[in-house]
Amino acid sequence: MVKQVRAARTRQSLVRAAAEVFAADGYALASLPVISRRAGVSAGALHFHFASKDALAAEVESAAADWVRELAERCREENGARLQLLMRTMSGLLLAVAGDPVVRAGFRLGADPSRKSGAAMLGLWHRCVRELVLQAQSAGELAEGVCPDGVTATVVAATVGLEMAAAMAAAADGAVDGVTAGAIGGAMGAAQDGVRDGAEGGAADGVRAGAAGGAVDGVRAGAGGGAVDGGWLPAGLVEQFWSLVLPGLAASPERALEWMPPRT
């Protein structure tokens, strides 16, 4: 029994250490010796639990995917406006990406071109978003003419862009530089294209302005109230994204904007 507990702890340490390395360096540059040292275990112990780097990456992705599935399940159980829930869910996912290296690594591995067999983290998030958007359409929350697929693509693209911004900010010890601002602009630009396609251009001008202006000093994760591993979450940018996009997709923009959390 003691050996089983010890083995489980070693496995958990390896998964977390691997997630930290994959999130920081990507799959191709990550090495098993670095992972074993970070976990504080021998190379032999690592190979006892995982036969290869691919097997270790698959375990990290599986753990991250389980978290997204749990998030989607919680979404299904909640009541209230679907667009409001979508806003909260996106913020929760980005908070997890900033604070949990396993979730962060799951996204990085799923989008890493050097890992062609990656798990479908983005696919899971896409399905979660699309389900909420279709529910919003059925509830009459979407403006006439708004395409659910366009809204889904917009939210997923913005999530990926903001996740990249959070990762780069964390890597730079919270210094939001021009590269990070560029990623933010890309997310906002994706929102511009998606909303234009889905709602015949509504809010395109506002999104364009957001891509050009980007309120970078609102990135601090303090809105979440606690220390975040990596120290930063683009909370202010999430708010900006929704404040720009909601008027073009919500049937009642004034009511939708009331769902925005108060600025702190």
Short mmCIF file of C-alpha atoms in Angstrom, two decimals:
data_model
loop_
_atom_site.label_atom_id
_atom_site.label_comp_id
_atom_site.label_asym_id
_atom_site.label_seq_id
_atom_site.Cartn_x
_atom_site.Cartn_y
_atom_site.Cartn_z
CA MET A 1 0.00 0.00 0.00
CA VAL A 2 2.82 2.37 0.91
CA LYS A 3 4.58 1.54 -2.36
CA GLN A 4 1.41 2.24 -4.32
CA VAL A 5 0.98 5.64 -2.67
CA ARG A 6 4.62 6.47 -3.32
CA ALA A 7 4.30 5.39 -6.95
CA ALA A 8 1.18 7.51 -7.42
CA ARG A 9 2.94 10.54 -5.95
CA THR A 10 5.95 9.99 -8.21
CA ARG A 11 3.69 9.74 -11.24
CA GLN A 12 1.88 12.95 -10.26
CA SER A 13 5.20 14.74 -9.77
CA LEU A 14 6.35 13.62 -13.20
CA VAL A 15 3.14 14.78 -14.88
CA ARG A 16 3.33 18.19 -13.26
CA ALA A 17 7.04 18.59 -14.01
CA ALA A 18 6.47 17.53 -17.60
CA ALA A 19 3.61 19.99 -17.92
CA GLU A 20 5.82 22.82 -16.70
CA VAL A 21 8.54 21.93 -19.21
CA PHE A 22 6.14 21.37 -22.13
CA ALA A 23 4.38 24.66 -21.38
CA ALA A 24 7.66 26.57 -21.25
CA ASP A 25 9.69 24.90 -24.01
CA GLY A 26 7.22 23.10 -26.26
CA TYR A 27 7.21 19.40 -27.08
CA ALA A 28 10.20 19.28 -29.42
CA LEU A 29 12.64 21.04 -27.06
CA ALA A 30 11.48 19.31 -23.87
CA SER A 31 13.82 16.56 -22.67
CA LEU A 32 13.24 13.66 -20.33
CA PRO A 33 16.39 14.38 -18.24
CA VAL A 34 15.17 17.92 -17.58
CA ILE A 35 11.73 16.61 -16.63
CA SER A 36 13.11 13.97 -14.27
CA ARG A 37 15.36 16.52 -12.55
CA ARG A 38 12.48 18.96 -12.16
CA ALA A 39 10.36 16.19 -10.64
CA GLY A 40 13.19 15.14 -8.33
CA VAL A 41 13.20 11.53 -9.50
CA SER A 42 15.71 9.34 -11.28
CA ALA A 43 15.68 8.65 -15.01
CA GLY A 44 14.92 5.02 -14.19
CA ALA A 45 11.84 6.01 -12.19
CA LEU A 46 10.63 8.16 -15.07
CA HIS A 47 10.98 5.30 -17.56
CA PHE A 48 9.25 2.94 -15.14
CA HIS A 49 6.13 5.11 -15.33
CA PHE A 50 6.43 6.42 -18.89
CA ALA A 51 8.12 4.57 -21.72
CA SER A 52 8.69 7.70 -23.82
CA LYS A 53 8.28 11.46 -24.01
CA ASP A 54 5.23 10.89 -26.19
CA ALA A 55 3.60 8.76 -23.49
CA LEU A 56 4.30 11.45 -20.91
CA ALA A 57 2.87 14.16 -23.16
CA ALA A 58 -0.23 12.04 -23.73
CA GLU A 59 -0.74 11.76 -19.97
CA VAL A 60 -0.44 15.55 -19.58
CA GLU A 61 -2.94 16.12 -22.38
CA SER A 62 -5.33 13.57 -20.92
CA ALA A 63 -5.28 15.31 -17.53
CA ALA A 64 -5.85 18.70 -19.17
CA ALA A 65 -8.66 17.31 -21.30
CA ASP A 66 -10.34 15.89 -18.18
CA TRP A 67 -10.34 19.40 -16.70
CA VAL A 68 -12.00 20.85 -19.82
CA ARG A 69 -14.61 18.08 -19.76
CA GLU A 70 -15.39 18.88 -16.14
CA LEU A 71 -15.70 22.55 -17.08
CA ALA A 72 -18.13 21.67 -19.88
CA GLU A 73 -20.15 19.49 -17.51
CA ARG A 74 -20.45 22.33 -15.00
CA CYS A 75 -21.65 24.55 -17.84
CA ARG A 76 -24.45 22.14 -18.69
CA GLU A 77 -25.66 22.13 -15.09
CA GLU A 78 -25.80 25.90 -14.59
CA ASN A 79 -28.88 28.03 -15.16
CA GLY A 80 -29.08 31.57 -16.46
CA ALA A 81 -28.29 33.36 -19.71
CA ARG A 82 -26.06 31.29 -21.95
CA LEU A 83 -24.02 34.25 -23.18
CA GLN A 84 -23.30 35.27 -19.61
CA LEU A 85 -22.25 31.71 -18.83
CA LEU A 86 -20.03 31.67 -21.92
CA MET A 87 -18.28 34.81 -20.68
CA ARG A 88 -17.69 33.30 -17.24
CA THR A 89 -16.53 30.00 -18.72
CA MET A 90 -13.99 31.66 -21.00
CA SER A 91 -12.61 33.65 -18.06
CA GLY A 92 -12.45 30.49 -15.95
CA LEU A 93 -10.56 28.62 -18.64
CA LEU A 94 -8.02 31.42 -19.04
CA LEU A 95 -7.59 31.58 -15.27
CA ALA A 96 -6.87 27.85 -15.26
CA VAL A 97 -4.41 28.24 -18.15
CA ALA A 98 -2.57 30.96 -16.22
CA GLY A 99 -2.62 29.11 -12.90
CA ASP A 100 -2.36 25.42 -13.75
CA PRO A 101 0.65 24.21 -15.78
CA VAL A 102 -1.17 21.01 -16.73
CA VAL A 103 -4.04 22.89 -18.40
CA ARG A 104 -1.58 25.33 -19.96
CA ALA A 105 0.57 22.50 -21.32
CA GLY A 106 -2.51 20.74 -22.68
CA PHE A 107 -3.26 23.75 -24.86
CA ARG A 108 0.37 24.11 -25.91
CA LEU A 109 0.72 20.44 -26.82
CA GLY A 110 -2.56 20.34 -28.71
CA ALA A 111 -1.44 23.23 -30.92
CA ASP A 112 2.21 22.16 -31.22
CA PRO A 113 3.01 21.27 -34.87
CA SER A 114 5.87 19.02 -33.73
CA ARG A 115 3.33 16.78 -31.98
CA LYS A 116 1.00 15.54 -34.70
CA SER A 117 -0.73 13.03 -32.43
CA GLY A 118 -1.78 15.65 -29.90
CA ALA A 119 -5.09 15.33 -28.07
CA ALA A 120 -7.95 17.54 -29.18
CA MET A 121 -7.91 20.15 -26.40
CA LEU A 122 -9.02 22.83 -28.82
CA GLY A 123 -11.65 20.48 -30.17
CA LEU A 124 -13.05 19.98 -26.67
CA TRP A 125 -13.15 23.73 -26.06
CA HIS A 126 -14.73 24.29 -29.49
CA ARG A 127 -17.52 21.85 -28.68
CA CYS A 128 -18.10 23.45 -25.28
CA VAL A 129 -18.34 26.93 -26.82
CA ARG A 130 -20.55 25.80 -29.68
CA GLU A 131 -22.98 24.09 -27.31
CA LEU A 132 -23.37 27.29 -25.29
CA VAL A 133 -23.72 29.43 -28.43
CA LEU A 134 -26.43 27.14 -29.84
CA GLN A 135 -28.24 27.28 -26.51
CA ALA A 136 -27.99 31.07 -26.62
CA GLN A 137 -29.49 31.06 -30.10
CA SER A 138 -32.36 28.81 -28.97
CA ALA A 139 -33.01 31.16 -26.03
CA GLY A 140 -33.20 34.16 -28.36
CA GLU A 141 -30.03 35.73 -26.96
CA LEU A 142 -28.28 36.13 -30.34
CA ALA A 143 -29.06 39.03 -32.65
CA GLU A 144 -30.89 38.27 -35.88
CA GLY A 145 -28.51 37.12 -38.59
CA VAL A 146 -25.66 36.16 -36.25
CA CYS A 147 -24.08 32.89 -37.32
CA PRO A 148 -23.45 30.48 -34.39
CA ASP A 149 -20.45 28.97 -36.16
CA GLY A 150 -18.97 32.44 -36.63
CA VAL A 151 -19.44 33.26 -32.96
CA THR A 152 -17.91 29.92 -31.96
CA ALA A 153 -14.87 30.44 -34.17
CA THR A 154 -14.45 33.98 -32.81
CA VAL A 155 -14.51 32.90 -29.16
CA VAL A 156 -12.16 29.95 -29.75
CA ALA A 157 -9.70 32.12 -31.71
CA ALA A 158 -9.78 34.82 -29.04
CA THR A 159 -9.23 32.22 -26.31
CA VAL A 160 -6.15 30.90 -28.09
CA GLY A 161 -4.81 34.41 -28.66
CA LEU A 162 -5.34 35.45 -25.05
CA GLU A 163 -3.82 32.17 -23.83
CA MET A 164 -0.70 32.97 -25.87
CA ALA A 165 -0.64 36.46 -24.38
CA ALA A 166 -0.87 35.06 -20.85
CA ALA A 167 1.89 32.52 -21.54
CA MET A 168 4.23 35.15 -22.97
CA ALA A 169 3.50 37.53 -20.13
CA ALA A 170 4.26 34.80 -17.60
CA ALA A 171 7.50 33.91 -19.42
CA ALA A 172 8.54 37.56 -19.25
CA ASP A 173 7.73 37.79 -15.52
CA GLY A 174 4.60 39.75 -16.27
CA ALA A 175 6.18 42.27 -18.62
CA VAL A 176 3.63 42.80 -21.37
CA ASP A 177 5.81 43.74 -24.31
CA GLY A 178 5.22 44.44 -27.97
CA VAL A 179 5.16 40.75 -28.89
CA THR A 180 2.43 40.07 -26.33
CA ALA A 181 0.50 43.10 -27.52
CA GLY A 182 0.73 41.67 -31.03
CA ALA A 183 -0.83 38.42 -29.90
CA ILE A 184 -3.60 40.41 -28.24
CA GLY A 185 -4.15 42.32 -31.45
CA GLY A 186 -4.38 39.02 -33.31
CA ALA A 187 -7.10 37.81 -30.95
CA MET A 188 -9.01 41.04 -31.41
CA GLY A 189 -8.54 40.81 -35.16
CA ALA A 190 -10.01 37.30 -35.14
CA ALA A 191 -12.98 38.70 -33.27
CA GLN A 192 -13.38 41.37 -35.93
CA ASP A 193 -13.46 38.82 -38.74
CA GLY A 194 -15.73 36.38 -36.92
CA VAL A 195 -18.31 38.96 -35.92
CA ARG A 196 -18.33 40.51 -39.39
CA ASP A 197 -18.96 37.10 -40.97
CA GLY A 198 -21.62 36.17 -38.44
CA ALA A 199 -23.49 39.45 -38.06
CA GLU A 200 -22.84 41.27 -41.32
CA GLY A 201 -20.30 43.61 -39.83
CA GLY A 202 -21.86 44.62 -36.50
CA ALA A 203 -19.23 45.81 -34.00
CA ALA A 204 -16.43 45.47 -36.57
CA ASP A 205 -15.30 49.04 -36.04
CA GLY A 206 -15.17 48.61 -32.28
CA VAL A 207 -13.16 45.40 -32.57
CA ARG A 208 -10.76 47.08 -34.98
CA ALA A 209 -10.24 49.84 -32.46
CA GLY A 210 -9.63 47.28 -29.74
CA ALA A 211 -7.02 45.51 -31.87
CA ALA A 212 -5.24 48.80 -32.44
CA GLY A 213 -5.54 50.10 -28.89
CA GLY A 214 -5.37 47.06 -26.59
CA ALA A 215 -5.57 48.14 -22.92
CA VAL A 216 -2.43 46.31 -21.89
CA ASP A 217 -2.31 47.67 -18.35
CA GLY A 218 -5.51 45.80 -17.49
CA VAL A 219 -3.76 42.45 -17.70
CA ARG A 220 -3.03 42.00 -14.02
CA ALA A 221 -4.57 38.88 -12.53
CA GLY A 222 -5.58 40.66 -9.36
CA ALA A 223 -9.20 40.59 -10.51
CA GLY A 224 -9.17 36.91 -9.66
CA GLY A 225 -8.17 37.67 -6.06
CA GLY A 226 -5.24 35.33 -5.43
CA ALA A 227 -1.78 34.49 -6.58
CA VAL A 228 -1.65 32.90 -10.01
CA ASP A 229 1.20 30.61 -11.05
CA GLY A 230 2.95 32.86 -13.55
CA GLY A 231 1.42 35.89 -11.86
CA TRP A 232 -0.73 37.23 -14.69
CA LEU A 233 -4.04 36.70 -16.41
CA PRO A 234 -5.34 39.02 -19.14
CA ALA A 235 -8.53 39.67 -17.17
CA GLY A 236 -8.85 43.25 -18.41
CA LEU A 237 -8.38 42.05 -21.97
CA VAL A 238 -11.11 39.43 -21.60
CA GLU A 239 -13.46 42.21 -20.50
CA GLN A 240 -12.37 44.34 -23.43
CA PHE A 241 -12.95 41.51 -25.87
CA TRP A 242 -16.51 40.97 -24.67
CA SER A 243 -17.34 44.67 -24.44
CA LEU A 244 -16.36 45.02 -28.10
CA VAL A 245 -18.00 41.84 -29.38
CA LEU A 246 -21.25 41.68 -27.40
CA PRO A 247 -22.92 44.67 -29.11
CA GLY A 248 -22.62 42.88 -32.44
CA LEU A 249 -23.90 39.46 -31.42
CA ALA A 250 -26.37 39.91 -28.55
CA ALA A 251 -30.07 40.42 -29.23
CA SER A 252 -30.15 42.84 -26.26
CA PRO A 253 -26.71 44.50 -26.16
CA GLU A 254 -27.58 46.75 -23.21
CA ARG A 255 -28.60 43.78 -21.07
CA ALA A 256 -25.62 41.75 -22.22
CA LEU A 257 -23.19 44.50 -21.24
CA GLU A 258 -24.72 44.48 -17.75
CA TRP A 259 -23.25 40.98 -17.36
CA MET A 260 -19.74 42.41 -17.58
CA PRO A 261 -17.96 42.25 -14.18
CA PRO A 262 -17.34 45.66 -12.60
CA ARG A 263 -13.89 47.10 -13.16
CA THR A 264 -11.63 47.04 -10.11
#
